[in-house]
Coordinates of C-alpha atoms in Angstrom, one line a residue:
Chain A
M261 CA 19.8 19.8 -11.0
N262 CA 20.3 16.7 -13.1
I263 CA 18.1 15.5 -15.9
S264 CA 17.2 12.0 -14.5
S265 CA 15.9 13.5 -11.3
V266 CA 13.7 16.0 -13.2
L267 CA 12.4 13.2 -15.5
L268 CA 11.5 11.0 -12.5
L269 CA 9.7 13.8 -10.7
L270 CA 7.8 14.6 -13.8
I271 CA 6.6 11.0 -14.3
G272 CA 5.7 10.8 -10.6
S273 CA 3.7 14.0 -10.7
F274 CA 1.9 12.7 -13.8
L275 CA 1.0 9.4 -12.2
C276 CA -0.1 11.2 -9.1
I277 CA -2.4 13.4 -11.0
S278 CA -3.8 10.4 -12.9
G279 CA -4.6 8.8 -9.6
G280 CA -6.4 11.9 -8.5
V281 CA -8.4 12.0 -11.7
G282 CA -9.2 8.3 -11.2
I283 CA -10.5 8.8 -7.7
L284 CA -12.9 11.4 -9.0
R285 CA -13.9 9.6 -12.2
F286 CA -14.4 5.9 -11.4
P287 CA -17.9 4.8 -10.6
D288 CA -17.7 2.9 -7.3
F289 CA -15.6 2.4 -4.2
Y290 CA -13.7 -0.7 -5.3
T291 CA -12.6 0.7 -8.6
R292 CA -11.5 3.9 -6.8
M293 CA -9.3 1.8 -4.6
H294 CA -7.3 0.8 -7.7
A295 CA -6.8 4.5 -8.6
V296 CA -5.4 5.1 -5.1
G297 CA -3.1 2.1 -5.6
V298 CA -1.4 3.9 -8.4
T299 CA -0.6 6.9 -6.4
E300 CA 0.7 4.8 -3.5
T301 CA 3.1 2.5 -5.4
L302 CA 4.7 3.7 -8.5
A303 CA 4.0 7.5 -8.1
T304 CA 5.5 7.6 -4.6
A305 CA 8.5 5.5 -5.7
M306 CA 9.2 7.8 -8.7
I307 CA 9.0 11.0 -6.6
L308 CA 11.1 9.7 -3.7
I309 CA 13.7 8.2 -6.1
G310 CA 13.8 11.6 -7.9
L311 CA 14.4 13.3 -4.6
M312 CA 17.2 10.7 -3.8
L313 CA 19.0 11.8 -7.0
Q314 CA 18.8 15.4 -5.9
N315 CA 21.0 14.9 -2.9
P316 CA 22.9 11.6 -3.3
D317 CA 24.9 11.5 -0.1
G318 CA 24.5 11.1 3.6
L319 CA 21.6 10.0 5.7
V320 CA 19.0 11.8 3.4
V321 CA 19.0 8.9 0.9
V322 CA 18.6 6.4 3.7
K323 CA 15.6 8.3 5.2
L324 CA 14.0 8.5 1.8
M325 CA 14.4 4.8 1.4
I326 CA 12.8 4.2 4.8
I327 CA 9.9 6.3 3.8
L328 CA 9.6 4.4 0.5
L329 CA 9.7 1.0 2.1
M330 CA 7.3 2.1 4.8
T331 CA 4.8 3.3 2.2
L332 CA 5.1 0.1 0.2
F333 CA 4.6 -2.1 3.3
I334 CA 1.7 0.0 4.7
S335 CA -0.4 0.6 1.6
P336 CA -1.5 -3.0 0.8
T337 CA -2.4 -3.6 4.5
A338 CA -4.5 -0.5 4.7
S339 CA -6.3 -1.1 1.4
H340 CA -6.9 -4.8 2.4
A341 CA -8.4 -3.7 5.7
L342 CA -10.6 -1.2 4.0
A343 CA -11.8 -3.6 1.3
S344 CA -12.5 -6.4 3.8
A345 CA -14.5 -4.0 6.0
A346 CA -16.5 -2.9 3.1
V347 CA -17.3 -6.5 2.0
H348 CA -18.0 -7.5 5.6
N349 CA -20.7 -4.7 5.7
N350 CA -22.2 -5.8 2.4
L351 CA -21.2 -2.9 0.1
M352 CA -21.7 -4.5 -3.3
P353 CA -19.4 -3.6 -6.2
E354 CA -20.8 -2.7 -9.6
L355 CA -19.7 -5.6 -11.7
D356 CA -19.6 -6.1 -15.4
N357 CA -21.6 -9.3 -15.6
K358 CA -24.5 -9.9 -13.3
E359 CA -23.9 -13.5 -12.5
D360 CA -20.7 -12.8 -10.7
N361 CA -22.6 -10.3 -8.6
K362 CA -25.1 -13.0 -7.4
K363 CA -22.2 -15.4 -6.6
V364 CA -20.5 -12.7 -4.5
K365 CA -23.8 -12.1 -2.6
S366 CA -24.3 -15.7 -1.9
S367 CA -20.8 -16.2 -0.6
N368 CA -21.2 -13.3 1.8
P369 CA -24.5 -13.7 3.7
Chain B
M201 CA 10.9 21.4 -10.9
L202 CA 10.6 20.7 -7.2
I203 CA 8.0 23.4 -6.9
A204 CA 6.0 22.0 -9.9
A205 CA 6.0 18.6 -8.2
T206 CA 4.8 20.2 -5.0
I207 CA 2.0 22.0 -6.8
A208 CA 1.0 18.7 -8.5
I209 CA 0.8 17.0 -5.1
L210 CA -1.3 19.8 -3.8
V211 CA -3.7 19.5 -6.7
V212 CA -4.0 15.7 -6.0
M213 CA -4.7 16.5 -2.3
I214 CA -7.5 18.8 -3.4
M215 CA -9.0 16.1 -5.5
A216 CA -8.9 13.7 -2.6
I217 CA -10.7 16.3 -0.4
V218 CA -13.4 16.7 -3.1
R219 CA -13.9 12.9 -3.1
G220 CA -14.0 12.9 0.7
I221 CA -16.7 15.6 0.7
M222 CA -18.7 14.0 -2.1
G223 CA -18.8 10.6 -0.5
P224 CA -21.2 8.8 -1.3
T225 CA -20.3 6.0 1.1
L226 CA -18.4 6.1 4.3
Y227 CA -15.7 3.9 2.7
D228 CA -15.0 6.5 0.0
R229 CA -14.4 9.0 2.7
I230 CA -12.0 6.7 4.5
L231 CA -10.2 6.0 1.3
A232 CA -9.9 9.7 0.5
V233 CA -8.6 10.5 3.9
N234 CA -6.0 7.7 3.6
M235 CA -4.9 9.0 0.2
F236 CA -4.7 12.5 1.6
G237 CA -2.4 11.2 4.4
T238 CA 0.0 9.4 2.1
K239 CA 0.2 12.5 -0.2
T240 CA 0.9 14.6 2.9
V241 CA 4.0 12.4 3.5
L242 CA 5.2 13.1 0.0
L243 CA 4.4 16.9 0.4
I244 CA 6.4 17.1 3.5
S245 CA 9.4 15.4 1.9
L246 CA 9.2 17.7 -1.2
L247 CA 8.9 20.8 1.1
G248 CA 12.0 19.7 3.0
F249 CA 13.9 19.8 -0.3
V250 CA 12.3 23.1 -1.5
M251 CA 13.2 24.9 1.7
G252 CA 16.6 23.1 2.0
R253 CA 15.8 21.5 5.3
P254 CA 16.2 17.7 5.1
E255 CA 15.2 17.4 8.7
F256 CA 11.6 17.4 7.5
L257 CA 12.1 13.8 6.5
D258 CA 11.9 12.6 10.1
I259 CA 8.5 14.3 10.3
A260 CA 7.4 12.5 7.1
I261 CA 8.3 9.1 8.6
V262 CA 6.3 9.8 11.7
Y263 CA 3.4 11.1 9.6
A264 CA 3.3 7.9 7.6
L265 CA 3.0 5.8 10.7
I266 CA 0.4 8.0 12.3
N267 CA -1.7 7.9 9.1
F268 CA -1.5 4.1 9.0
I269 CA -2.5 3.7 12.6
S270 CA -5.4 6.2 12.2
V271 CA -6.9 4.3 9.3
I272 CA -6.6 0.9 11.0
G273 CA -8.0 2.5 14.1
V274 CA -11.1 3.8 12.3
L275 CA -11.6 0.4 10.6
H276 CA -11.4 -1.3 14.0
Y277 CA -14.8 0.1 14.6
S278 CA -16.3 -1.3 11.4
D279 CA -18.8 -3.4 13.3
A280 CA -20.4 -0.2 14.6
S281 CA -23.9 0.7 13.5
I282 CA -22.9 3.8 11.5
F283 CA -21.0 1.6 9.0
K284 CA -24.2 -0.3 8.3
R285 CA -26.6 2.5 7.7
S286 CA -28.5 1.6 4.6
D287 CA -28.9 5.1 3.2
Q288 CA -25.1 5.3 2.8
Q289 CA -24.9 2.1 0.9
K290 CA -27.2 3.3 -1.9
K291 CA -25.8 5.6 -4.5
Chain C
M170 CA 17.2 -17.3 19.3
K171 CA 18.5 -16.3 15.9
H172 CA 15.3 -14.4 15.3
T173 CA 16.0 -12.4 18.5
I174 CA 19.5 -11.6 17.4
F175 CA 18.3 -10.6 14.0
L176 CA 15.7 -8.3 15.4
S177 CA 18.0 -6.6 17.8
L178 CA 20.6 -6.1 15.0
S179 CA 18.0 -4.6 12.7
L180 CA 16.7 -2.3 15.4
A181 CA 20.2 -1.1 16.2
V182 CA 20.8 -0.4 12.5
F183 CA 17.5 1.4 12.3
W184 CA 18.3 3.6 15.3
L185 CA 21.8 4.5 14.1
L186 CA 20.5 5.5 10.6
N187 CA 17.7 7.5 12.0
S188 CA 19.6 9.4 14.7
G189 CA 23.0 10.2 13.1
H190 CA 24.4 11.3 16.5
N191 CA 27.2 9.4 18.1
T192 CA 27.5 10.8 21.6
A193 CA 27.5 8.4 24.6
L194 CA 24.1 9.7 25.8
M195 CA 22.3 9.0 22.5
L196 CA 23.9 5.6 22.1
S197 CA 22.8 4.5 25.6
L198 CA 19.3 5.8 25.0
G199 CA 19.2 3.7 21.8
A200 CA 20.5 0.6 23.7
I201 CA 17.7 1.1 26.3
S202 CA 15.1 1.4 23.6
I203 CA 16.2 -1.7 21.9
V204 CA 16.1 -3.7 25.1
L205 CA 12.6 -2.4 25.8
V206 CA 11.3 -3.2 22.4
L207 CA 12.8 -6.8 22.6
Y208 CA 11.1 -7.2 26.0
I209 CA 7.7 -6.1 24.7
A210 CA 8.1 -8.3 21.6
H211 CA 8.8 -11.3 23.7
R212 CA 5.8 -10.6 25.8
M213 CA 3.7 -10.4 22.7
D214 CA 5.2 -13.6 21.5
V215 CA 5.8 -12.3 18.0
I216 CA 9.5 -13.1 17.5
D217 CA 9.4 -16.2 15.3
H218 CA 9.9 -17.3 11.7
E219 CA 6.8 -15.2 10.6
S220 CA 7.9 -11.8 11.8
Q221 CA 11.5 -12.5 10.8
P222 CA 11.4 -14.7 7.7
L223 CA 15.1 -15.4 7.6
H224 CA 14.6 -18.6 5.6
L225 CA 13.3 -16.6 2.7
T226 CA 16.3 -14.2 2.5
L227 CA 18.1 -15.7 -0.4
K228 CA 15.0 -16.2 -2.6
L229 CA 13.4 -12.8 -1.9
P230 CA 15.5 -10.5 -4.2
G231 CA 14.6 -12.4 -7.4
F232 CA 11.0 -12.3 -6.4
Y233 CA 11.2 -8.6 -5.7
V234 CA 12.7 -7.8 -9.1
W235 CA 9.9 -9.8 -10.8
L236 CA 7.2 -8.1 -8.5
I237 CA 8.6 -4.6 -9.3
K238 CA 8.3 -5.4 -13.0
E239 CA 4.7 -6.5 -12.5
I240 CA 3.9 -3.4 -10.5
I241 CA 5.2 -1.1 -13.2
L242 CA 3.2 -2.8 -16.0
A243 CA 0.0 -2.9 -13.8
N244 CA 0.4 0.8 -13.1
F245 CA 0.6 1.7 -16.8
L246 CA -2.6 -0.4 -17.4
V247 CA -4.6 1.3 -14.7
V248 CA -3.4 4.8 -15.8
K249 CA -4.4 3.9 -19.4
H250 CA -7.9 3.0 -18.2
I251 CA -8.2 6.1 -16.0
W252 CA -7.6 8.4 -19.0
L253 CA -9.7 6.2 -21.4
G254 CA -12.8 6.6 -19.2
N255 CA -15.3 4.5 -17.5
K256 CA -16.5 2.8 -20.7
T257 CA -13.3 0.8 -21.1
I258 CA -13.2 -0.8 -17.6
S259 CA -14.9 -4.1 -16.7
P260 CA -14.8 -4.6 -12.9
A261 CA -14.9 -8.2 -11.8
M262 CA -14.9 -10.0 -8.5
M263 CA -13.9 -13.7 -8.4
T264 CA -12.7 -16.4 -6.0
I265 CA -9.3 -17.8 -6.9
K266 CA -7.5 -20.7 -5.4
A267 CA -4.1 -20.4 -3.8
S268 CA -1.6 -23.4 -3.7
Q269 CA 0.5 -22.2 -0.8
K270 CA 0.7 -24.3 2.3
T271 CA 2.0 -22.0 5.0
D272 CA 0.4 -18.8 6.4
I273 CA 3.3 -16.6 5.4
G274 CA 3.1 -17.8 1.8
K275 CA -0.5 -16.9 1.7
V276 CA 0.2 -13.5 3.1
I277 CA 2.9 -12.9 0.6
Y278 CA 0.6 -13.9 -2.2
A279 CA -2.3 -11.8 -1.0
N280 CA -0.1 -8.7 -0.4
S281 CA 1.5 -9.1 -3.9
I282 CA -2.0 -9.2 -5.4
T283 CA -3.0 -6.1 -3.5
M284 CA 0.3 -4.3 -4.3
T285 CA -0.1 -4.6 -8.1
P286 CA -2.7 -1.9 -8.8
G287 CA -5.8 -3.1 -10.6
T288 CA -6.3 -6.1 -8.3
V289 CA -7.1 -6.1 -4.7
T290 CA -7.5 -9.1 -2.3
V291 CA -10.8 -8.5 -0.5
N292 CA -11.2 -11.6 1.6
L293 CA -9.2 -14.7 2.6
K294 CA -10.8 -17.9 3.8
G295 CA -8.6 -21.0 3.8
D296 CA -7.1 -21.2 0.4
Q297 CA -9.9 -19.2 -1.3
F298 CA -9.0 -15.6 -2.1
L299 CA -11.8 -13.2 -3.1
V300 CA -10.2 -10.8 -5.5
H301 CA -11.6 -7.6 -7.1
A302 CA -10.1 -6.5 -10.4
L303 CA -10.4 -3.3 -12.4
V304 CA -10.4 -5.2 -15.7
T305 CA -11.4 -8.8 -16.2
E306 CA -8.1 -9.6 -18.1
S307 CA -6.0 -9.0 -15.0
I308 CA -8.0 -11.5 -13.0
E309 CA -7.6 -14.0 -15.8
D310 CA -3.9 -13.5 -15.6
L311 CA -4.1 -14.4 -11.8
V312 CA -6.0 -17.5 -12.6
T313 CA -3.3 -18.8 -14.9
G314 CA -1.1 -18.6 -11.9
E315 CA 2.3 -17.2 -12.7
M316 CA 2.4 -15.2 -9.5
D317 CA 1.0 -18.2 -7.5
R318 CA 3.7 -20.4 -8.8
R319 CA 6.5 -18.0 -8.0
V320 CA 5.2 -17.5 -4.4
T321 CA 5.0 -21.2 -3.9
R322 CA 8.5 -21.7 -5.2
L323 CA 9.6 -19.0 -2.7
E324 CA 8.2 -20.8 0.3
N325 CA 9.8 -24.2 -0.4

């Protein structure tokens, strides 16, 4: 087992666990969505590239690449659909300054 | 190392389930289920390497697609009344 | 027409990579599937410059390299704030203006915003994007418009 693959898998696992801690720790739905974003972009890429280096021949690499591309194309669509459904049903984010909050409310009656 | 990464993914999946059970809004639950699904894709690919059976990757591809379609399918009903219940909106 | 040819070629490559068998039966099944998919796509009327953005092919790789760099930096920012705790985050929601003319440009911009962790496009109305950010600084970066400029340069 080569060292770069081990390193990438380690970074990927760390990022994944960070995302898991974030989804438990953050205060409201919208901030949790950013934590999930970490696990779906860089963590997935790191783990899948680490797996590619384990077995760098044949169709395995191509299939891992297909999984990676699919995840990268799917995750923004799913999170956008989720966020727009939440705003559409008036789930308000906890914002830092209160004036922004009023502005958001008035733009989404 | 593969086994360590597998265990890490399992821990993350448990965290996602905890968030799915705790809620508090319906969207948190959908988010947690979506994250659980994408981590399952990773888990299947890792298990394929741990067990030495790369055929598992085909299953992972199919699982990624099914997960996406299920999330979009649930959100298609976001006009339904259960999404608007006021007790779910409050923390 | 060139979009149809490109779609059938990419479907053929996808089939060959996924199956890995080269017997006559499997290849003929693949050909039948490709024809069926092409027929359904024609009936849905989705084979056009939006589903097959061939005119962007030459400019996309440079943009992807820049986007990957941005994604990596944004990931480290979000991970840092996860471990530093809730005191350090400053969630913000703001409307920003996009300068893209075409629909596909707007979609690329909105998806790029969503793909970089820390910012999510929540709503899109005309050229007004409603964006939620984990820290206020990352929304200010968007307002200065580096990403906006790059996507606009992409579509021309």
